[in-house]
Amino acid sequence: MQLTHKNILLTGAAGGIGQAIAAKLSAAGARLSLVGRNPETLAATLASLTPQPADHQMVVADINNPEGRATIVEHCTRQSVDIVINCAGVMAFGLYEEQDQSSIEAMITTNLLAPMLLCQQLIPQLKQRSEAAIVNVGSIFGSIGHPGFTGYCASKHGLRGFSEALQRELADTSVKVAYLAPRATDTEFNSAAVVALNKALGNSMDSPDLVAAELISLLENDQPRRFMGWPEKLFVKINGLFPNIVSGALIKSLPLVKQHSKSN
Ligand SMILES: NC(=O)c1ccc[n+]([C@@H]2O[C@H](COP(=O)([O-])OP(=O)(O)OC[C@H]3O[C@@H](n4cnc5c(N)ncnc54)[C@H](OP(=O)(O)O)[C@@H]3O)[C@@H](O)[C@H]2O)c1
């Protein structure tokens, strides 16, 4: 899909990965609608974009409430949005039995339910475009259940299943559905405890720029899914075929997960 002059709605636009996606899409000549809850950080993201087409816009909205989603849907109708990128997300690290119910609820709502409901409301108008797309930003943890990230894994496994089913359901329409699964990425999304855990486990962190480049390439090549990182993408395949092998490896990391969850 050609991105020049496309109207693109991006949630999580002021976040680490969102800002990098916005920068690359702007450089590719797309017209952006940047969604977030904080007008100041959204305005700063908007001001950082080059070139500075007057066409970029901000949409201040909380995707977790119906009013926020209604604001987004009205905006998309006015702007004839062609592409929707669901990038907003939250994560709480820690042992599942010790987590607040409110943070479990926030992960399921922000990472899964809100994008599902937004997509449902936007599909009728996307179908009117000759070329349209939905991209859901998931995670490698949407394919591999990792101790210490149980609620987050549940939300991203759900998002992956949703994206796959929707992609197949809309296969005979103009709307392409894609799922991008980054591995750990260097943004404020990861608390100091998560960064320390990744270091202790020897896990690499990608730059937000690399994730943004993968997302653009996914869209430009009309691909339905992409998993990032080596060996992470291999583990995704092994986990699908032989989950006990991955369980064996991850159980060994359990003492480190427990140790770092205490400092979270
Ligand atoms: N960083 C990683 O290691 C990593 C790895 C794999 C996948 N991912 C996924 O990549 C995506 C982006 O992550 P990131 O690293 O860029 O995180 P980030 O820097 O924390 O940004 C997340 C963004 O989500 C927005 N957001 C959260 N709740 C929202 C809500 N209720 N309504 C509207 N916006 C909301 C926040 O915007 P405001 O606070 O301004 O509203 C924030 O800008 C997430 O879906 C995440 O799961 C991240």
mmCIF file of N, CA, C and O in Angstrom, residues 145-211:
data_model
loop_
_atom_site.group_PDB
_atom_site.id
_atom_site.type_symbol
_atom_site.label_atom_id
_atom_site.label_comp_id
_atom_site.label_asym_id
_atom_site.label_seq_id
_atom_site.Cartn_x
_atom_site.Cartn_y
_atom_site.Cartn_z
ATOM 1 N N GLY A 145 3.634 -16.997 26.477
ATOM 2 C CA GLY A 145 3.257 -16.659 27.850
ATOM 3 C C GLY A 145 4.515 -16.595 28.708
ATOM 4 O O GLY A 145 5.247 -17.578 28.816
ATOM 5 N N HIS A 146 4.772 -15.423 29.286
ATOM 6 C CA HIS A 146 6.018 -15.227 30.047
ATOM 7 C C HIS A 146 5.678 -14.951 31.504
ATOM 8 O O HIS A 146 4.860 -14.072 31.787
ATOM 9 N N PRO A 147 6.322 -15.655 32.452
ATOM 10 C CA PRO A 147 6.036 -15.375 33.861
ATOM 11 C C PRO A 147 6.356 -13.922 34.202
ATOM 12 O O PRO A 147 7.305 -13.341 33.666
ATOM 13 N N GLY A 148 5.530 -13.328 35.060
ATOM 14 C CA GLY A 148 5.727 -11.935 35.464
ATOM 15 C C GLY A 148 4.956 -10.966 34.580
ATOM 16 O O GLY A 148 4.865 -9.776 34.899
ATOM 17 N N PHE A 149 4.420 -11.474 33.452
ATOM 18 C CA PHE A 149 3.700 -10.604 32.505
ATOM 19 C C PHE A 149 2.353 -11.238 32.148
ATOM 20 O O PHE A 149 1.883 -11.106 31.016
ATOM 21 N N THR A 150 1.767 -11.953 33.102
ATOM 22 C CA THR A 150 0.602 -12.793 32.799
ATOM 23 C C THR A 150 -0.586 -11.992 32.244
ATOM 24 O O THR A 150 -1.160 -12.362 31.211
ATOM 25 N N GLY A 151 -0.944 -10.914 32.918
ATOM 26 C CA GLY A 151 -2.086 -10.119 32.445
ATOM 27 C C GLY A 151 -1.797 -9.479 31.098
ATOM 28 O O GLY A 151 -2.645 -9.441 30.205
ATOM 29 N N TYR A 152 -0.573 -8.959 30.944
ATOM 30 C CA TYR A 152 -0.169 -8.339 29.667
ATOM 31 C C TYR A 152 -0.193 -9.379 28.546
ATOM 32 O O TYR A 152 -0.708 -9.118 27.453
ATOM 33 N N CYS A 153 0.357 -10.585 28.830
ATOM 34 C CA CYS A 153 0.347 -11.659 27.820
ATOM 35 C C CYS A 153 -1.087 -11.986 27.414
ATOM 36 O O CYS A 153 -1.373 -12.189 26.227
ATOM 37 N N ALA A 154 -1.990 -12.037 28.400
ATOM 38 C CA ALA A 154 -3.391 -12.349 28.087
ATOM 39 C C ALA A 154 -3.957 -11.305 27.126
ATOM 40 O O ALA A 154 -4.619 -11.642 26.134
ATOM 41 N N SER A 155 -3.663 -10.020 27.400
ATOM 42 C CA SER A 155 -4.221 -8.960 26.545
ATOM 43 C C SER A 155 -3.657 -9.053 25.129
ATOM 44 O O SER A 155 -4.387 -8.900 24.149
ATOM 45 N N LYS A 156 -2.358 -9.328 25.002
ATOM 46 C CA LYS A 156 -1.747 -9.332 23.669
ATOM 47 C C LYS A 156 -2.039 -10.645 22.923
ATOM 48 O O LYS A 156 -2.109 -10.644 21.690
ATOM 49 N N HIS A 157 -2.200 -11.775 23.655
ATOM 50 C CA HIS A 157 -2.669 -12.999 22.981
ATOM 51 C C HIS A 157 -4.056 -12.738 22.390
ATOM 52 O O HIS A 157 -4.365 -13.161 21.277
ATOM 53 N N GLY A 158 -4.883 -12.028 23.155
ATOM 54 C CA GLY A 158 -6.230 -11.703 22.669
ATOM 55 C C GLY A 158 -6.161 -10.823 21.427
ATOM 56 O O GLY A 158 -6.878 -11.053 20.448
ATOM 57 N N LEU A 159 -5.276 -9.834 21.459
ATOM 58 C CA LEU A 159 -5.163 -8.910 20.323
ATOM 59 C C LEU A 159 -4.678 -9.652 19.073
ATOM 60 O O LEU A 159 -5.131 -9.369 17.958
ATOM 61 N N ARG A 160 -3.786 -10.608 19.272
ATOM 62 C CA ARG A 160 -3.297 -11.384 18.109
ATOM 63 C C ARG A 160 -4.435 -12.218 17.522
ATOM 64 O O ARG A 160 -4.636 -12.250 16.305
ATOM 65 N N GLY A 161 -5.204 -12.888 18.384
ATOM 66 C CA GLY A 161 -6.319 -13.711 17.904
ATOM 67 C C GLY A 161 -7.366 -12.856 17.218
ATOM 68 O O GLY A 161 -7.900 -13.228 16.161
ATOM 69 N N PHE A 162 -7.646 -11.692 17.804
ATOM 70 C CA PHE A 162 -8.610 -10.760 17.212
ATOM 71 C C PHE A 162 -8.144 -10.331 15.818
ATOM 72 O O PHE A 162 -8.918 -10.360 14.847
ATOM 73 N N SER A 163 -6.871 -9.960 15.714
ATOM 74 C CA SER A 163 -6.336 -9.458 14.436
ATOM 75 C C SER A 163 -6.407 -10.550 13.368
ATOM 76 O O SER A 163 -6.777 -10.277 12.215
ATOM 77 N N GLU A 164 -6.054 -11.779 13.751
ATOM 78 C CA GLU A 164 -6.048 -12.881 12.783
ATOM 79 C C GLU A 164 -7.465 -13.172 12.279
ATOM 80 O O GLU A 164 -7.704 -13.313 11.073
ATOM 81 N N ALA A 165 -8.412 -13.241 13.216
ATOM 82 C CA ALA A 165 -9.789 -13.550 12.817
ATOM 83 C C ALA A 165 -10.372 -12.426 11.968
ATOM 84 O O ALA A 165 -11.036 -12.675 10.948
ATOM 85 N N LEU A 166 -10.093 -11.171 12.377
ATOM 86 C CA LEU A 166 -10.647 -10.032 11.636
ATOM 87 C C LEU A 166 -10.034 -9.960 10.231
ATOM 88 O O LEU A 166 -10.732 -9.656 9.254
ATOM 89 N N GLN A 167 -8.738 -10.264 10.148
ATOM 90 C CA GLN A 167 -8.077 -10.240 8.836
ATOM 91 C C GLN A 167 -8.761 -11.229 7.885
ATOM 92 O O GLN A 167 -9.012 -10.929 6.722
ATOM 93 N N ARG A 168 -9.123 -12.403 8.434
ATOM 94 C CA ARG A 168 -9.778 -13.416 7.593
ATOM 95 C C ARG A 168 -11.216 -13.018 7.286
ATOM 96 O O ARG A 168 -11.721 -13.258 6.188
ATOM 97 N N GLU A 169 -11.875 -12.380 8.262
ATOM 98 C CA GLU A 169 -13.276 -11.991 8.060
ATOM 99 C C GLU A 169 -13.416 -10.872 7.024
ATOM 100 O O GLU A 169 -14.425 -10.802 6.321
ATOM 101 N N LEU A 170 -12.387 -9.995 6.948
ATOM 102 C CA LEU A 170 -12.466 -8.856 6.020
ATOM 103 C C LEU A 170 -11.701 -9.118 4.713
ATOM 104 O O LEU A 170 -11.487 -8.200 3.921
ATOM 105 N N ALA A 171 -11.315 -10.392 4.508
ATOM 106 C CA ALA A 171 -10.467 -10.723 3.345
ATOM 107 C C ALA A 171 -11.126 -10.384 2.014
ATOM 108 O O ALA A 171 -10.432 -10.131 1.028
ATOM 109 N N ASP A 172 -12.457 -10.349 1.972
ATOM 110 C CA ASP A 172 -13.120 -10.032 0.697
ATOM 111 C C ASP A 172 -13.560 -8.561 0.637
ATOM 112 O O ASP A 172 -14.458 -8.208 -0.114
ATOM 113 N N THR A 173 -12.919 -7.716 1.481
ATOM 114 C CA THR A 173 -13.209 -6.273 1.438
ATOM 115 C C THR A 173 -11.914 -5.521 1.096
ATOM 116 O O THR A 173 -10.861 -6.137 0.939
ATOM 117 N N SER A 174 -12.007 -4.189 1.089
ATOM 118 C CA SER A 174 -10.813 -3.370 0.798
ATOM 119 C C SER A 174 -9.963 -3.159 2.054
ATOM 120 O O SER A 174 -8.930 -2.507 1.994
ATOM 121 N N VAL A 175 -10.405 -3.707 3.197
ATOM 122 C CA VAL A 175 -9.720 -3.426 4.473
ATOM 123 C C VAL A 175 -8.729 -4.547 4.810
ATOM 124 O O VAL A 175 -9.123 -5.682 5.073
ATOM 125 N N LYS A 176 -7.458 -4.187 4.827
ATOM 126 C CA LYS A 176 -6.416 -5.145 5.228
ATOM 127 C C LYS A 176 -6.230 -5.034 6.747
ATOM 128 O O LYS A 176 -6.280 -3.928 7.295
ATOM 129 N N VAL A 177 -6.014 -6.150 7.407
ATOM 130 C CA VAL A 177 -5.770 -6.128 8.855
ATOM 131 C C VAL A 177 -4.402 -6.754 9.114
ATOM 132 O O VAL A 177 -4.104 -7.835 8.591
ATOM 133 N N ALA A 178 -3.579 -6.060 9.897
ATOM 134 C CA ALA A 178 -2.225 -6.564 10.152
ATOM 135 C C ALA A 178 -1.901 -6.495 11.641
ATOM 136 O O ALA A 178 -2.472 -5.688 12.385
ATOM 137 N N TYR A 179 -0.986 -7.347 12.041
ATOM 138 C CA TYR A 179 -0.563 -7.431 13.451
ATOM 139 C C TYR A 179 0.958 -7.374 13.491
ATOM 140 O O TYR A 179 1.637 -8.168 12.831
ATOM 141 N N LEU A 180 1.492 -6.422 14.258
ATOM 142 C CA LEU A 180 2.948 -6.315 14.410
ATOM 143 C C LEU A 180 3.314 -6.677 15.839
ATOM 144 O O LEU A 180 2.758 -6.114 16.788
ATOM 145 N N ALA A 181 4.267 -7.589 15.993
ATOM 146 C CA ALA A 181 4.677 -8.028 17.330
ATOM 147 C C ALA A 181 6.126 -7.622 17.601
ATOM 148 O O ALA A 181 7.056 -8.350 17.239
ATOM 149 N N PRO A 182 6.332 -6.443 18.235
ATOM 150 C CA PRO A 182 7.698 -6.083 18.614
ATOM 151 C C PRO A 182 8.169 -6.940 19.810
ATOM 152 O O PRO A 182 7.356 -7.466 20.552
ATOM 153 N N ARG A 183 9.495 -7.022 19.957
ATOM 154 C CA ARG A 183 10.032 -7.559 21.210
ATOM 155 C C ARG A 183 10.309 -6.357 22.114
ATOM 156 O O ARG A 183 9.880 -5.236 21.802
ATOM 157 N N ALA A 184 11.032 -6.561 23.234
ATOM 158 C CA ALA A 184 11.294 -5.444 24.156
ATOM 159 C C ALA A 184 11.887 -4.265 23.373
ATOM 160 O O ALA A 184 12.770 -4.447 22.535
ATOM 161 N N THR A 185 11.366 -3.083 23.648
ATOM 162 C CA THR A 185 11.763 -1.873 22.918
ATOM 163 C C THR A 185 12.096 -0.788 23.933
ATOM 164 O O THR A 185 11.464 -0.702 24.992
ATOM 165 N N ASP A 186 13.086 0.019 23.582
ATOM 166 C CA ASP A 186 13.635 0.992 24.522
ATOM 167 C C ASP A 186 12.746 2.229 24.635
ATOM 168 O O ASP A 186 12.986 3.243 23.972
ATOM 169 N N THR A 187 11.694 2.142 25.457
ATOM 170 C CA THR A 187 10.805 3.286 25.712
ATOM 171 C C THR A 187 10.462 3.307 27.208
ATOM 172 O O THR A 187 10.790 2.373 27.936
ATOM 173 N N GLU A 188 9.733 4.356 27.601
ATOM 174 C CA GLU A 188 9.354 4.460 29.020
ATOM 175 C C GLU A 188 8.287 3.458 29.421
ATOM 176 O O GLU A 188 7.907 3.381 30.592
ATOM 177 N N PHE A 189 7.796 2.714 28.441
ATOM 178 C CA PHE A 189 6.818 1.651 28.691
ATOM 179 C C PHE A 189 7.365 0.652 29.723
ATOM 180 O O PHE A 189 6.621 0.127 30.535
ATOM 181 N N ASN A 190 8.676 0.398 29.656
ATOM 182 C CA ASN A 190 9.301 -0.582 30.540
ATOM 183 C C ASN A 190 9.815 0.100 31.803
ATOM 184 O O ASN A 190 10.632 1.016 31.727
ATOM 185 N N SER A 191 9.342 -0.369 32.955
ATOM 186 C CA SER A 191 9.803 0.184 34.230
ATOM 187 C C SER A 191 11.272 -0.196 34.442
ATOM 188 O O SER A 191 11.807 -1.067 33.748
ATOM 189 N N ALA A 192 11.902 0.459 35.432
ATOM 190 C CA ALA A 192 13.307 0.143 35.733
ATOM 191 C C ALA A 192 13.458 -1.342 36.061
ATOM 192 O O ALA A 192 14.446 -1.982 35.674
ATOM 193 N N ALA A 193 12.460 -1.920 36.747
ATOM 194 C CA ALA A 193 12.535 -3.348 37.107
ATOM 195 C C ALA A 193 12.504 -4.227 35.855
ATOM 196 O O ALA A 193 13.223 -5.233 35.776
ATOM 197 N N VAL A 194 11.711 -3.845 34.858
ATOM 198 C CA VAL A 194 11.633 -4.631 33.611
ATOM 199 C C VAL A 194 12.942 -4.506 32.831
ATOM 200 O O VAL A 194 13.460 -5.497 32.303
ATOM 201 N N VAL A 195 13.498 -3.288 32.802
ATOM 202 C CA VAL A 195 14.778 -3.089 32.109
ATOM 203 C C VAL A 195 15.859 -3.943 32.780
ATOM 204 O O VAL A 195 16.637 -4.637 32.112
ATOM 205 N N ALA A 196 15.862 -3.940 34.129
ATOM 206 C CA ALA A 196 16.863 -4.739 34.863
ATOM 207 C C ALA A 196 16.645 -6.234 34.611
ATOM 208 O O ALA A 196 17.614 -6.987 34.439
ATOM 209 N N LEU A 197 15.392 -6.656 34.565
ATOM 210 C CA LEU A 197 15.100 -8.078 34.297
ATOM 211 C C LEU A 197 15.600 -8.460 32.897
ATOM 212 O O LEU A 197 16.250 -9.505 32.724
ATOM 213 N N ASN A 198 15.288 -7.619 31.907
ATOM 214 C CA ASN A 198 15.734 -7.916 30.533
ATOM 215 C C ASN A 198 17.246 -8.038 30.470
ATOM 216 O O ASN A 198 17.783 -8.906 29.786
ATOM 217 N N LYS A 199 17.924 -7.141 31.197
ATOM 218 C CA LYS A 199 19.390 -7.164 31.210
ATOM 219 C C LYS A 199 19.871 -8.488 31.824
ATOM 220 O O LYS A 199 20.737 -9.164 31.266
ATOM 221 N N ALA A 200 19.261 -8.840 32.960
ATOM 222 C CA ALA A 200 19.675 -10.071 33.655
ATOM 223 C C ALA A 200 19.402 -11.315 32.803
ATOM 224 O O ALA A 200 20.146 -12.289 32.859
ATOM 225 N N LEU A 201 18.340 -11.263 32.011
ATOM 226 C CA LEU A 201 17.987 -12.413 31.166
ATOM 227 C C LEU A 201 18.758 -12.407 29.841
ATOM 228 O O LEU A 201 18.662 -13.351 29.056
ATOM 229 N N GLY A 202 19.477 -11.316 29.577
ATOM 230 C CA GLY A 202 20.227 -11.209 28.315
ATOM 231 C C GLY A 202 19.320 -10.893 27.130
ATOM 232 O O GLY A 202 19.683 -11.159 25.976
ATOM 233 N N ASN A 203 18.125 -10.315 27.394
ATOM 234 C CA ASN A 203 17.205 -9.971 26.298
ATOM 235 C C ASN A 203 17.610 -8.641 25.667
ATOM 236 O O ASN A 203 17.874 -7.674 26.376
ATOM 237 N N SER A 204 17.614 -8.606 24.341
ATOM 238 C CA SER A 204 17.950 -7.353 23.650
ATOM 239 C C SER A 204 16.739 -6.437 23.614
ATOM 240 O O SER A 204 15.602 -6.894 23.680
ATOM 241 N N MET A 205 17.024 -5.136 23.518
ATOM 242 C CA MET A 205 15.953 -4.146 23.349
ATOM 243 C C MET A 205 16.137 -3.457 22.011
ATOM 244 O O MET A 205 17.236 -2.998 21.697
ATOM 245 N N ASP A 206 15.062 -3.370 21.238
ATOM 246 C CA ASP A 206 15.129 -2.669 19.957
ATOM 247 C C ASP A 206 14.898 -1.174 20.167
ATOM 248 O O ASP A 206 14.351 -0.749 21.198
ATOM 249 N N SER A 207 15.243 -0.392 19.148
ATOM 250 C CA SER A 207 14.934 1.042 19.200
ATOM 251 C C SER A 207 13.506 1.238 18.681
ATOM 252 O O SER A 207 13.039 0.467 17.834
ATOM 253 N N PRO A 208 12.817 2.296 19.155
ATOM 254 C CA PRO A 208 11.494 2.598 18.607
ATOM 255 C C PRO A 208 11.544 2.832 17.096
ATOM 256 O O PRO A 208 10.604 2.480 16.389
ATOM 257 N N ASP A 209 12.661 3.389 16.609
ATOM 258 C CA ASP A 209 12.814 3.623 15.164
ATOM 259 C C ASP A 209 12.733 2.331 14.368
ATOM 260 O O ASP A 209 12.141 2.286 13.290
ATOM 261 N N LEU A 210 13.340 1.266 14.910
ATOM 262 C CA LEU A 210 13.320 -0.024 14.205
ATOM 263 C C LEU A 210 11.886 -0.570 14.148
ATOM 264 O O LEU A 210 11.439 -1.078 13.117
ATOM 265 N N VAL A 211 11.151 -0.428 15.273
ATOM 266 C CA VAL A 211 9.755 -0.904 15.300
ATOM 267 C C VAL A 211 8.926 -0.124 14.278
ATOM 268 O O VAL A 211 8.128 -0.704 13.519
#
